[in-house]
XYZ file of C-alpha atoms in Angstrom:
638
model
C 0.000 0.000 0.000
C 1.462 3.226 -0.798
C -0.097 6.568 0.568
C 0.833 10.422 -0.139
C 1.493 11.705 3.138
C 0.581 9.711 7.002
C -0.575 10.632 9.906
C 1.142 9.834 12.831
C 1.513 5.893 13.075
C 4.192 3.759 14.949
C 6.569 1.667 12.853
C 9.145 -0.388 14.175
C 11.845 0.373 11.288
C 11.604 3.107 9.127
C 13.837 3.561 6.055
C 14.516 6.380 4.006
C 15.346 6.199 0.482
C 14.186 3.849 -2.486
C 17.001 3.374 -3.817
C 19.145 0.081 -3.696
C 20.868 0.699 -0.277
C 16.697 1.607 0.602
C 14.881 -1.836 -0.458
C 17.393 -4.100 1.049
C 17.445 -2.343 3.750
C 13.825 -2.684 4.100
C 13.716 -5.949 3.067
C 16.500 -7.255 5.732
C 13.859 -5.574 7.901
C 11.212 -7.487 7.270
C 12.481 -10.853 6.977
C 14.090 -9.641 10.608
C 10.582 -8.251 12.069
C 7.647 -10.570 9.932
C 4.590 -8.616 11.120
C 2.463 -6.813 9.126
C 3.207 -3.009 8.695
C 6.485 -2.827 10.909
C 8.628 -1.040 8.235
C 7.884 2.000 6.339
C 10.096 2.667 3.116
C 9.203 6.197 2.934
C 10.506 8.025 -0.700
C 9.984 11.086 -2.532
C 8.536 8.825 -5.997
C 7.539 5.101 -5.474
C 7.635 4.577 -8.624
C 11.904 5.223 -8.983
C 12.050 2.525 -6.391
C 14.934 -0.047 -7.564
C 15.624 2.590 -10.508
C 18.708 1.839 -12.092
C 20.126 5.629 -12.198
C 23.410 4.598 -13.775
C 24.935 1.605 -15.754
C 21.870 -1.120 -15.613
C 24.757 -3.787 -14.484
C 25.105 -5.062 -11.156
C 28.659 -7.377 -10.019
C 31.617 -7.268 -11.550
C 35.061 -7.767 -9.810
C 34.341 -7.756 -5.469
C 31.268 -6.224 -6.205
C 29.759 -9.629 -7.408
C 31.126 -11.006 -4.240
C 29.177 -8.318 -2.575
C 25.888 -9.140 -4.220
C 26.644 -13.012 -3.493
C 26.776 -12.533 0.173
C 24.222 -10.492 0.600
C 21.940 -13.259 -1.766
C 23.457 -15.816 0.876
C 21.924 -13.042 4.193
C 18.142 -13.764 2.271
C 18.522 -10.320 -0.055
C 16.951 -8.943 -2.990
C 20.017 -7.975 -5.163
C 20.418 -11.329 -6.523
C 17.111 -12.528 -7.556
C 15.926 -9.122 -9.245
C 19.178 -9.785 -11.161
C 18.596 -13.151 -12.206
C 15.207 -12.205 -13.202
C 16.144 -9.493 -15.374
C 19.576 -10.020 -16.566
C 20.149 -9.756 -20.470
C 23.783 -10.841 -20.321
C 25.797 -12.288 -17.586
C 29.863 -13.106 -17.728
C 32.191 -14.135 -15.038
C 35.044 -11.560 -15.154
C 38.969 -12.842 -14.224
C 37.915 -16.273 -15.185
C 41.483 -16.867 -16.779
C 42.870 -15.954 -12.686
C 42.091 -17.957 -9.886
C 38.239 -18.523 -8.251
C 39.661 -15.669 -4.980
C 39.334 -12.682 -7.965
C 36.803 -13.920 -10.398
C 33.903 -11.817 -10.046
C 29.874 -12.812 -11.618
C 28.494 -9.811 -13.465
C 25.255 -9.099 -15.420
C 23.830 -6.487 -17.405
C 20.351 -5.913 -17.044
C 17.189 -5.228 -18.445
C 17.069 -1.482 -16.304
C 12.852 -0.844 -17.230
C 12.473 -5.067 -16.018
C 15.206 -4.929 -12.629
C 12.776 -1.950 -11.514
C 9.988 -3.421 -11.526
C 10.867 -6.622 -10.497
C 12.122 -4.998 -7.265
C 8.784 -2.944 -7.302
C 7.177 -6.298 -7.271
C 9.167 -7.461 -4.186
C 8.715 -4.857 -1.951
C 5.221 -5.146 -2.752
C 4.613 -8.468 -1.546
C 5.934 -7.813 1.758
C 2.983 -6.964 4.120
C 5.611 -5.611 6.256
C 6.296 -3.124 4.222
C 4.176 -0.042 3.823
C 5.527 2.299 0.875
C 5.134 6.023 1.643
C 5.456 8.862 -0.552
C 7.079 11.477 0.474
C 10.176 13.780 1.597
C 11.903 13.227 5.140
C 11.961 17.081 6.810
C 13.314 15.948 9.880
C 15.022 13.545 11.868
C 13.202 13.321 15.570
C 15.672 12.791 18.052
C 15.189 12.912 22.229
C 17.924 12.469 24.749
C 20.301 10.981 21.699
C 17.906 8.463 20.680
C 16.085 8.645 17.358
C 11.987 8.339 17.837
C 11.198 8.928 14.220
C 10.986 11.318 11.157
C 8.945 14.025 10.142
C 7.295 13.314 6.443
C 5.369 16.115 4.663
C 4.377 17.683 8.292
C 3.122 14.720 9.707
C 5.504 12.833 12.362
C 6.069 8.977 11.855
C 7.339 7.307 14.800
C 9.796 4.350 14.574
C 12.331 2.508 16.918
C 14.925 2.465 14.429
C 15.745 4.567 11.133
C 17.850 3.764 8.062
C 18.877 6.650 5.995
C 19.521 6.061 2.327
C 20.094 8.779 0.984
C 22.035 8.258 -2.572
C 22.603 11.266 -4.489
C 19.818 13.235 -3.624
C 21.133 15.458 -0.193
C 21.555 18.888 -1.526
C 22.028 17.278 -5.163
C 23.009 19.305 -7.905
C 23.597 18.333 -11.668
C 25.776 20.013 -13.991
C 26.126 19.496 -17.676
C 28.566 22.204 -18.478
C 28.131 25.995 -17.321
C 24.513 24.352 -16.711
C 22.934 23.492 -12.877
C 20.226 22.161 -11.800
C 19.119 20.917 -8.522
C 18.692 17.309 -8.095
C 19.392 14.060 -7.463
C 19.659 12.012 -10.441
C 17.510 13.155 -13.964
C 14.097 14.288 -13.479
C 14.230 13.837 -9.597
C 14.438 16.785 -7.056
C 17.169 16.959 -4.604
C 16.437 16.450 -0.818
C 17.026 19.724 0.878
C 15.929 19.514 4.151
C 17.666 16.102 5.540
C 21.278 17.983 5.391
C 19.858 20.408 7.733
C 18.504 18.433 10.145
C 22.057 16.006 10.010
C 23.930 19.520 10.925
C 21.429 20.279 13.267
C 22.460 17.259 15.471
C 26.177 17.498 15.206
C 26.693 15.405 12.344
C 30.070 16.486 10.294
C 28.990 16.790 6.723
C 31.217 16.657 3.635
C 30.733 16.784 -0.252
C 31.500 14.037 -3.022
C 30.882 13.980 -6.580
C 30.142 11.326 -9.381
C 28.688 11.118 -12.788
C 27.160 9.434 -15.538
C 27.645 9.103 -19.578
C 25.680 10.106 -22.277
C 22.766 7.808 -23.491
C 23.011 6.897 -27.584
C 19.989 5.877 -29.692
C 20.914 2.433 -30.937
C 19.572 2.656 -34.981
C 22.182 5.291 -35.298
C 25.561 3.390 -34.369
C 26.661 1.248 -37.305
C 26.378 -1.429 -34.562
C 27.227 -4.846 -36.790
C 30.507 -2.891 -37.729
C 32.045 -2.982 -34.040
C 33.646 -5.791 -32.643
C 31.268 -7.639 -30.173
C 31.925 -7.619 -26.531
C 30.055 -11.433 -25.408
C 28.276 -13.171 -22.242
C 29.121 -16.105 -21.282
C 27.575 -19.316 -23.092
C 25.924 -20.715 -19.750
C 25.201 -18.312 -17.524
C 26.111 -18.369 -13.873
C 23.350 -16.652 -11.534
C 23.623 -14.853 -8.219
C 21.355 -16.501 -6.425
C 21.361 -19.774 -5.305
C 17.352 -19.823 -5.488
C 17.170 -18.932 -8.755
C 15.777 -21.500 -11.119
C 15.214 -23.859 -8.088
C 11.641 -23.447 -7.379
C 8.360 -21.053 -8.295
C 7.717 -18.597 -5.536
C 4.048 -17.243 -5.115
C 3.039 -15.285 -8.672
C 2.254 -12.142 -7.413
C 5.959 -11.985 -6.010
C 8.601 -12.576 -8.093
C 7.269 -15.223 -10.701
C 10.611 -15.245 -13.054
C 12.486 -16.699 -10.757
C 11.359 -19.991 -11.915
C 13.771 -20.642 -14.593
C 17.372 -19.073 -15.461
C 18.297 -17.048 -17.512
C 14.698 -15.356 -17.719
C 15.444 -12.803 -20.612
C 17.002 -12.630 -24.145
C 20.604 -12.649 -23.677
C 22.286 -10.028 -25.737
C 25.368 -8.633 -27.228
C 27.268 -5.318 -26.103
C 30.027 -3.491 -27.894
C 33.111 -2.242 -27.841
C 34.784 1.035 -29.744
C 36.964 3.600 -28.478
C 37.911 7.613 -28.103
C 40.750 8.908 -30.535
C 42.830 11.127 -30.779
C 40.691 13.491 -32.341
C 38.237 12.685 -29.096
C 40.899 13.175 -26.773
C 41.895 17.010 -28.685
C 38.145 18.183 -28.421
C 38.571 17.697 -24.660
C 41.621 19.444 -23.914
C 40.188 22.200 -25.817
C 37.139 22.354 -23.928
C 38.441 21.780 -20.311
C 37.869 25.213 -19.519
C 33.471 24.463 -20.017
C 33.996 21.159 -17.525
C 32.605 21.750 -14.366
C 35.528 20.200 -12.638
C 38.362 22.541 -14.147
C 36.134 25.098 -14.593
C 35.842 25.662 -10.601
C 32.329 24.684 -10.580
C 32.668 21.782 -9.116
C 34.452 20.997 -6.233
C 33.998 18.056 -4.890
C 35.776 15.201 -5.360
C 35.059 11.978 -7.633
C 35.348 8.660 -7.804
C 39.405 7.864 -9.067
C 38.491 4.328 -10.020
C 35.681 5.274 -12.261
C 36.741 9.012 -13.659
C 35.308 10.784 -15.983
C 36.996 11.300 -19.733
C 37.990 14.603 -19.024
C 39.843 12.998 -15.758
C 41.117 10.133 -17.820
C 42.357 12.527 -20.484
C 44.344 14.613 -18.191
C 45.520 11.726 -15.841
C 46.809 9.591 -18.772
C 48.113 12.083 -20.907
C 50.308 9.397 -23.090
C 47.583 7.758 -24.249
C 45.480 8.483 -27.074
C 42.519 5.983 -27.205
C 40.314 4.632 -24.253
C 38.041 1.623 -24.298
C 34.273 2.307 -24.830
C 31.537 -0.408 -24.468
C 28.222 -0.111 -25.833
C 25.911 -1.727 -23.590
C 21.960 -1.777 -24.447
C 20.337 -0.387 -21.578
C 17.271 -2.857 -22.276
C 15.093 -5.033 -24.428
C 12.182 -2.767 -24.242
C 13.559 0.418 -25.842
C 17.022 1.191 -28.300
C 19.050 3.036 -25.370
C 22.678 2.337 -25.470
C 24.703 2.928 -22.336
C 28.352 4.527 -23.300
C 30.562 2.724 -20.771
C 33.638 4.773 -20.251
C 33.014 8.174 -20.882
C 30.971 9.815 -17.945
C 31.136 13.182 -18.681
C 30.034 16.429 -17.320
C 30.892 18.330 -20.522
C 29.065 21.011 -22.627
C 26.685 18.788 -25.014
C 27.693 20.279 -27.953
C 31.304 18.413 -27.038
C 29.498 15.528 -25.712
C 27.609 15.043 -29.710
C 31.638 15.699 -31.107
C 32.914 13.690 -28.908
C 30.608 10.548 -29.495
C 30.806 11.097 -33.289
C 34.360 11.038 -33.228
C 34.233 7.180 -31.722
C 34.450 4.385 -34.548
C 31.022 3.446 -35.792
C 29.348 6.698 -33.760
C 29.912 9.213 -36.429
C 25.905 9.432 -37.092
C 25.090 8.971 -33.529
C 22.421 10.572 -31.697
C 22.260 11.115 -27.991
C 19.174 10.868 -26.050
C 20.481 11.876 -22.601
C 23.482 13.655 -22.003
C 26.159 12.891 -19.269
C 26.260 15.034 -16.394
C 28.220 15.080 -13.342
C 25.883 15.498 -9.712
C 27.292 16.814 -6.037
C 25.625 15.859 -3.288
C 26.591 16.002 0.401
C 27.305 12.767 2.511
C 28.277 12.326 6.279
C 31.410 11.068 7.090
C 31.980 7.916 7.719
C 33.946 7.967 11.017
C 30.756 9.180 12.628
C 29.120 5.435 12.386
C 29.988 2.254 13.737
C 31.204 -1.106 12.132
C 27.616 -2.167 12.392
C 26.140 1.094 10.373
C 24.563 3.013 13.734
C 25.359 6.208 13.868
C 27.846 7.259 16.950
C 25.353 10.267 17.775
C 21.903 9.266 17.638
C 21.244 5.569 18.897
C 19.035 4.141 16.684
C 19.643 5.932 13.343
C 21.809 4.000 10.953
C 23.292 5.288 7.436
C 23.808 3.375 3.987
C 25.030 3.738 0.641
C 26.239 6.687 -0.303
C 25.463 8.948 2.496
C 28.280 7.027 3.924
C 30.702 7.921 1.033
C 30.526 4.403 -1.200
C 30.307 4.432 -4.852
C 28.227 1.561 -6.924
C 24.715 -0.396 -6.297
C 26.296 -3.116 -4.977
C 27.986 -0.827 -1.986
C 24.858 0.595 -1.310
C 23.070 -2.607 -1.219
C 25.268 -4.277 1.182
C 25.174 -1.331 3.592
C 21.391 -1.369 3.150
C 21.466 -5.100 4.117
C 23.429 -4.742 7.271
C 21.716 -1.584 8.612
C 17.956 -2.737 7.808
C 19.289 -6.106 9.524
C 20.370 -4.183 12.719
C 18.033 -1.485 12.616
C 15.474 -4.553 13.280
C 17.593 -5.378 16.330
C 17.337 -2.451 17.847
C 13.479 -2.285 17.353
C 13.275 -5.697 18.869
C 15.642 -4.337 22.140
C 18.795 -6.672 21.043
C 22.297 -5.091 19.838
C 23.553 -4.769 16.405
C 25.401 -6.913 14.912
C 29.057 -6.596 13.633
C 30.470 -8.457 10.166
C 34.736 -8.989 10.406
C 37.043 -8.568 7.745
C 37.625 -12.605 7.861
C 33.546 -13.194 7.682
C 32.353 -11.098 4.538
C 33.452 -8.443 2.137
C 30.491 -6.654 3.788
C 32.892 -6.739 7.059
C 35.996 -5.646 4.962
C 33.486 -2.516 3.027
C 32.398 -1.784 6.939
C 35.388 -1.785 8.371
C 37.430 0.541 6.104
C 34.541 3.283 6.270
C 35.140 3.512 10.352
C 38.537 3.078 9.929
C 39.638 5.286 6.842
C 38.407 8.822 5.702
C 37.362 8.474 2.257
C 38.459 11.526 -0.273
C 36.770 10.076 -2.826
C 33.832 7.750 -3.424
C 34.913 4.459 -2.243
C 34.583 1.562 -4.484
C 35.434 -2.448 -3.485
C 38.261 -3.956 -4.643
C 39.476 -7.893 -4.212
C 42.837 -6.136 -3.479
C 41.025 -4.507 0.198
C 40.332 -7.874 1.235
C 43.536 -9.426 3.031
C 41.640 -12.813 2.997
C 40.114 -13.037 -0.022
C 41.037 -16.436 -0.481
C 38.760 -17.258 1.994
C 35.913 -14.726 0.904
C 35.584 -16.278 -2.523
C 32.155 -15.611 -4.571
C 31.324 -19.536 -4.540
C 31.539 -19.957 -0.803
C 29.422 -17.084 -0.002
C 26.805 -19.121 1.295
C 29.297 -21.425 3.426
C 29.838 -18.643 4.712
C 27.076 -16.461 5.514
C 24.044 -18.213 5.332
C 24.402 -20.378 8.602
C 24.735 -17.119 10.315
C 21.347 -15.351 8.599
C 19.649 -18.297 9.948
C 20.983 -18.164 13.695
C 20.354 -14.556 13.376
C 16.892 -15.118 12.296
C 16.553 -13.726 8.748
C 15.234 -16.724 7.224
C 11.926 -17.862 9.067
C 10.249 -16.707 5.733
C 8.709 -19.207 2.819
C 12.000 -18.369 0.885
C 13.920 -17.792 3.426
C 13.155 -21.903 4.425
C 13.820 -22.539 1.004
C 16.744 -21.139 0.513
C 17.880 -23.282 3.936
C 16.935 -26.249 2.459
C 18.700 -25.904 -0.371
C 21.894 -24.600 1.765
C 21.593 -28.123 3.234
C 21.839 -30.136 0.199
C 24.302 -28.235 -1.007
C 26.129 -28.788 2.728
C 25.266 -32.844 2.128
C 26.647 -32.146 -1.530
C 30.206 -30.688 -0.171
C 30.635 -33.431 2.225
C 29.856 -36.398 -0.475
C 32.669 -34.873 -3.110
C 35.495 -34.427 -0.289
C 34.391 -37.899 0.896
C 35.553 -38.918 -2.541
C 38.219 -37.204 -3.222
C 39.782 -38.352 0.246
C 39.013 -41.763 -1.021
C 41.006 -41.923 -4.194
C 44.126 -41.640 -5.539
C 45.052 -41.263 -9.676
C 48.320 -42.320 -10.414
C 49.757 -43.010 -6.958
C 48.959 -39.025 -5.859
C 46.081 -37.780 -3.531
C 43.723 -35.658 -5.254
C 44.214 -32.895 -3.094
C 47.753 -32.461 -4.317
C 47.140 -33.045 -8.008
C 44.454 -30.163 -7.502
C 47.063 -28.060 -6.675
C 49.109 -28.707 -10.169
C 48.217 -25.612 -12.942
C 46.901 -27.854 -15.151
C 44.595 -29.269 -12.924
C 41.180 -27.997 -12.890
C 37.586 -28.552 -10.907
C 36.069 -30.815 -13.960
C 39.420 -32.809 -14.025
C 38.968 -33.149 -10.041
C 35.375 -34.159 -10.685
C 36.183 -36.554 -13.031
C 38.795 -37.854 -11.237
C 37.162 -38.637 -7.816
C 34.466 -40.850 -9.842
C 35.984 -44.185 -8.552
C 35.179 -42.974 -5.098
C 31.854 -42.406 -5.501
C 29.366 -44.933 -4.066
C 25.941 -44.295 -5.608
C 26.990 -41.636 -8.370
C 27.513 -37.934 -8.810
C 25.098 -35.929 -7.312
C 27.263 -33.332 -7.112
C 26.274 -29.829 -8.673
C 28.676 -27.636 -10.757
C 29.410 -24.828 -8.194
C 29.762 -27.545 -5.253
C 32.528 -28.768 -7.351
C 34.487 -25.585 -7.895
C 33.981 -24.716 -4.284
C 35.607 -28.603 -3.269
C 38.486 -27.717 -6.095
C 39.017 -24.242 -4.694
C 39.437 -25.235 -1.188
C 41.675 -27.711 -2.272
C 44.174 -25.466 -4.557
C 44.413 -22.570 -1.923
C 44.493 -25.308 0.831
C 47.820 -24.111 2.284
C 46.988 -20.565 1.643
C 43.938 -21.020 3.268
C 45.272 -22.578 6.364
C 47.781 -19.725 6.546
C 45.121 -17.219 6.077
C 42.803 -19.100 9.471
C 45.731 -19.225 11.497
C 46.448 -15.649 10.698
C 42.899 -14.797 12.090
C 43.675 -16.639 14.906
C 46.118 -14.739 16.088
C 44.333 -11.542 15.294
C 41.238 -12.782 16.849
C 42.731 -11.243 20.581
C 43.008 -8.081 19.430
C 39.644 -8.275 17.672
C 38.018 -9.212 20.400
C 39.644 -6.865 22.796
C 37.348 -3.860 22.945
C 38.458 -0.204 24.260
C 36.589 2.189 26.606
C 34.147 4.201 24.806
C 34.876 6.936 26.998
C 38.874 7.288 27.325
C 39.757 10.813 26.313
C 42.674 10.268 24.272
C 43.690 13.504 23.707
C 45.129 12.642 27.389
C 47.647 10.082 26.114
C 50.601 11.521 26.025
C 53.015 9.311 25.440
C 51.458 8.150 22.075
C 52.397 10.468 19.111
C 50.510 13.251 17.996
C 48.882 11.522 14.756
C 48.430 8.248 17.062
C 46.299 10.374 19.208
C 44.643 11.993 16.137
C 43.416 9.474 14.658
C 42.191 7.346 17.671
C 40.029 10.610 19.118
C 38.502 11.569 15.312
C 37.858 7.451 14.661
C 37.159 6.142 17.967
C 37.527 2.343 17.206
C 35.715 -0.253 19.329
C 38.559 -2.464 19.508
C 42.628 -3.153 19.359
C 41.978 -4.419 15.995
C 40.387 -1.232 14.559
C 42.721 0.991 16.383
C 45.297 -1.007 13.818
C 43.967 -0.833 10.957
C 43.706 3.523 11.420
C 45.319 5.799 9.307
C 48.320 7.488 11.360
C 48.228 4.237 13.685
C 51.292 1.731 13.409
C 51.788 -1.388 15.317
C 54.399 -0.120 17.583
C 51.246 2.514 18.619
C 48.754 -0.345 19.707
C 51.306 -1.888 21.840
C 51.590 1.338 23.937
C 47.904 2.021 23.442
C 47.288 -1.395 25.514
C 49.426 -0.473 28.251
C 48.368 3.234 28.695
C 44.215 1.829 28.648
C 45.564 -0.789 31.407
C 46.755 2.075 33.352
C 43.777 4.182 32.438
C 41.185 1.846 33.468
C 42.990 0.641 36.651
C 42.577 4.779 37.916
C 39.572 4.706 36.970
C 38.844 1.523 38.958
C 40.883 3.026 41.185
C 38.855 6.222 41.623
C 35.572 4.799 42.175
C 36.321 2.403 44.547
């Protein structure tokens, strides 16, 4: 049900935003809470929820192991994917399983509606439409949000924010308030954050221009291909029919036409049109500045930065099977259109191409990250928790993640329990966590494999090894699909077991399996084959059980290495500070030690590590100057 404005009603969760840090967030909250009407999802158009306001492709290296684990926690991300994908390739497949990461472009028009759907079936959720004023905050704790005048109570917030606080677009000397195209910015939610002490800082990103497909001379360009058998995301998908007026294209995979993108490039007559025309870009010009994202710059950046060069790569992606919009993948841009329409022209097989949307580049004010937990509650208000890019993080898969974890504790502290916290060693969503509350981010941050110190272990086919166990303990599965997915977990669990059985129990050649997996040439079909012999009653085994068994037996060593490496961190992990040690008052620790631990604040030895400004020589005189400071204390009040 979706009204205009409310009167006021008591919600357990409420989350702010649509967007894909938004739904999961009020999905994990629902699956969490299960009675009817206990999250609101309030946002400014219900019909942009799950709007795909950039590239209509979700995954791709980490981020696919994002979108794994939080299919694995019971999310949405994966199955709207599956349902709507219209090409889907494994990226770093020629590297080993720890880097490979699933992508898919998607059908943008279908993925929003699908996720429409979703949120729809929930009877826990109750869409509302309309702008967030105010946050309502007594004696540090949030009590709920004011929405179009009317107050909405709630035990728990989650602000998801995207693009949209104090959003402004620019298209050269142009401006224009708002959050993405066609949307209005939020205005008033960046007042109310100052208004409670919140430190507020500015970022910047950006999208390309949008070409109509009839005029590239699209046959002419080399193809850029899926893969022949898809992989999904989800481990439901294809595995059974859920109720139809949910989500009913999950029953088979791949749902949609599979497609072809692709590729062409800029030149070097691209590359002189924007050095001639810096001076109109709202980044050199002055008019912008904030910073943006260094892992996915624009072509003016990339032009500047890389000087040498005199050609970039350019995919074409279709942007859907429903219309002829082509997505230009590698040239966000912020320029003047009349240099957008010479640049695109100037790219083999564009020269007659038309633009439908121009790029633009959009500012938009986030909080900074050191101001939240590990767990995505705020350090001010108790209660209010931030996601996406509010928190600094570029991408959907970022957002979503966030959104997972802080509609999943934002439940908890409805229902009177504490939030929950994911490590480094558990989940990429720990490692993405972690280095917000432990780093300042300059620019939008963006996951890497290369931030995840045990990625070995954090691989995109053991996400639900990993993680799924835990959802259940923690209660986010005690839905019809939630049960499903469980029972599925446990075959694939009974699966795991019967292939290491047999490989234990033969031998090729004279030499254990387990070795021989560990040869280059070896690989997880020539493992499968091999173990045959030890099979009692056949192969049963799935395809993705068997690269998980071959994986863990490759990386075995590493993989031991990498536990007993978390073992010894585990201590300091595990060894929480006092939230209230001033330590401004440690002396003896060095200026940028001190810093850093009084702007940060980290919860444990572990975090107080892994800060900026902190070395390891630092933590060993932090512990002994909090043994001193808690034995005065002790002292004191006794």
């Amino acid at each position: 049900m979706i009204l205009p404005f409310m009167v006021s009603r008591d919600f357990q969760v409420v989350v702010i935003g649509g967007g894909h840090a938004g739904v999961e967030a009020a999905w994990a909250a629902a699956n969490m809470l299960r009675s009817e009407r206990s999250v609101a999802l309030v946002t400014i158009d219900p019909a942009k929820i799950g709007v795909m306001s950039c590239n209509p492709a979700i995954g791709g290296l980490a981020k696919g192991q994002l979108v794994r684990e939080i299919d694995a926690m019971g999310g949405l991300m994966g199955l709207a994917t599956d349902a709507t994908g219209i090409q889907f390739k494994v990226l770093n497949t020629s590297k080993g399983q720890a880097v490979r990461g699933p992508r898919a472009q998607c059908d943008k028009h279908a993925y929003a509606q699908c996720v429409g759907r979703m949120i729809a079936s929930r009877p826990e959720i109750q869409v509302i439409a309309g702008a967030v004023d105010e946050l309502l905050v007594e004696a540090g704790r949030i009590r709920g949000v004011k929405v179009g005048g009317s107050d909405i109570s709630a035990r728990a917030v989650v602000l998801t924010t995207g693009t949209f606080m104090r959003g402004l677009m620019h298209t050269g000397e142009s401006r224009v308030e708002g959050g993405r195209f066609g949307e209005a910015a939020a205005v008033g939610i960046s007042a109310s954050l100052k208004s409670l002490g919140f430190e507020l800082g500015r970022l910047k990103t950006g999208t390309p221009p949008r070409l109509k497909r009839g005029t590239i001379r699209w046959d002419e360009l080399e193809p850029a291909l899926g893969d022949t058998r898809p992989v999904p995301f989800s481990d439901l998908s294809g595995e059974a029919a859920l109720d139809s007026s949910a989500v009913p294209e999950l029953v088979r995979f791949p749902v949609l036409t599979q497609i072809e993108c692709r590729q062409t490039r800029t030149t070097a007559q691209s590359h002189e049109l924007i050095r001639g025309n810096l001076h109109r870009a709202p980044m050199y010009s002055g008019q912008i500045e904030s910073v943006g994202p260094r892992y996915c710059p624009s072509i003016e950046d990339k032009v500047v930065r890389f000087a040498e060069r005199d050609s970039h790569g350019v995919f074409l992606e279709p942007e859907s099977l429903r219309d002829d919009w082509i997505y230009c993948n590698g040239i966000s841009t912020s320029l003047p259109a009349d240099v957008q329409d010479a640049i695109v022209r100037s790219m083999p097989g564009c020269e007659n191409a038309e633009i439908y949307r121009y790029g633009y580049a959009v500012e938009y004010d986030m909080v900074r990250p050191h101001q939240i937990f590990a767990s995505a509650m705020t350090r001010t208000v108790e209660g209010l928790f931030l996601a996406g890019q509010i928190n600094g993080t570029s991408g959907y898969e970022e957002a979503a993640a966030q959104g997972l974890l802080a509609g999943l504790n934002a439940a908890r502290v409805a229902r009177g329990s504490e939030p929950i916290v994911l490590g480094r060693e558990h989940a990429y969503i720990g490692v993405l966590m972690d280095d917000l509350v432990t780093k300042t981010p300059v620019e939008p941050y963006r996951m890497f494999t290369s931030r995840a110190e045990h990625r070995l272990i954090l691989r995109a086919d053991n996400s639900a090894d990993r993680l799924t166990p835990l959802a259940r303990e923690l209660g986010m599965l005690e839905t019809d699909l939630g049960n499903l997915r469980w029972a599925l977990f446990e075959s694939r669990r009974s699966q795991i077991a019967y292939a290491n059985a047999a490989v234990d129990a033969t031998k090729l050649d004279g030499e254990s399996l387990s070795k021989l997996a560990r040869t280059p040439e070896f690989d997880a079909t020539m493992l499968r084959e091999a173990a045959r012999p030890g099979m009692k009653s056949g192969d049963p085994v799935s395809d993705n059980v068997w690269e998980t068994v071959f994986a863990d037996r490759r990386y075995a060593p590493y993989i031991e290495r990498a536990r007993a490496d978390i073992a010894r961190r585990e201590e300091l992990e595990r060894k929480r500070l006092p939230s209230h040690i001033d330590y401004r008052l440690l002396t003896p620790l060095r200026t940028e030690a001190r810093i850093a631990l009084e702007k940060f604040r980290p919860q444990t030895f572990g975090q107080a590590g892994r800060l900026e400004g902190v070395t390891p020589a630092d933590v060993t005189l932090l512990a002994v100057l909090v043994q001193r400071y808690q034995s005065s204390r002790d002292g004191a009040a006794s």
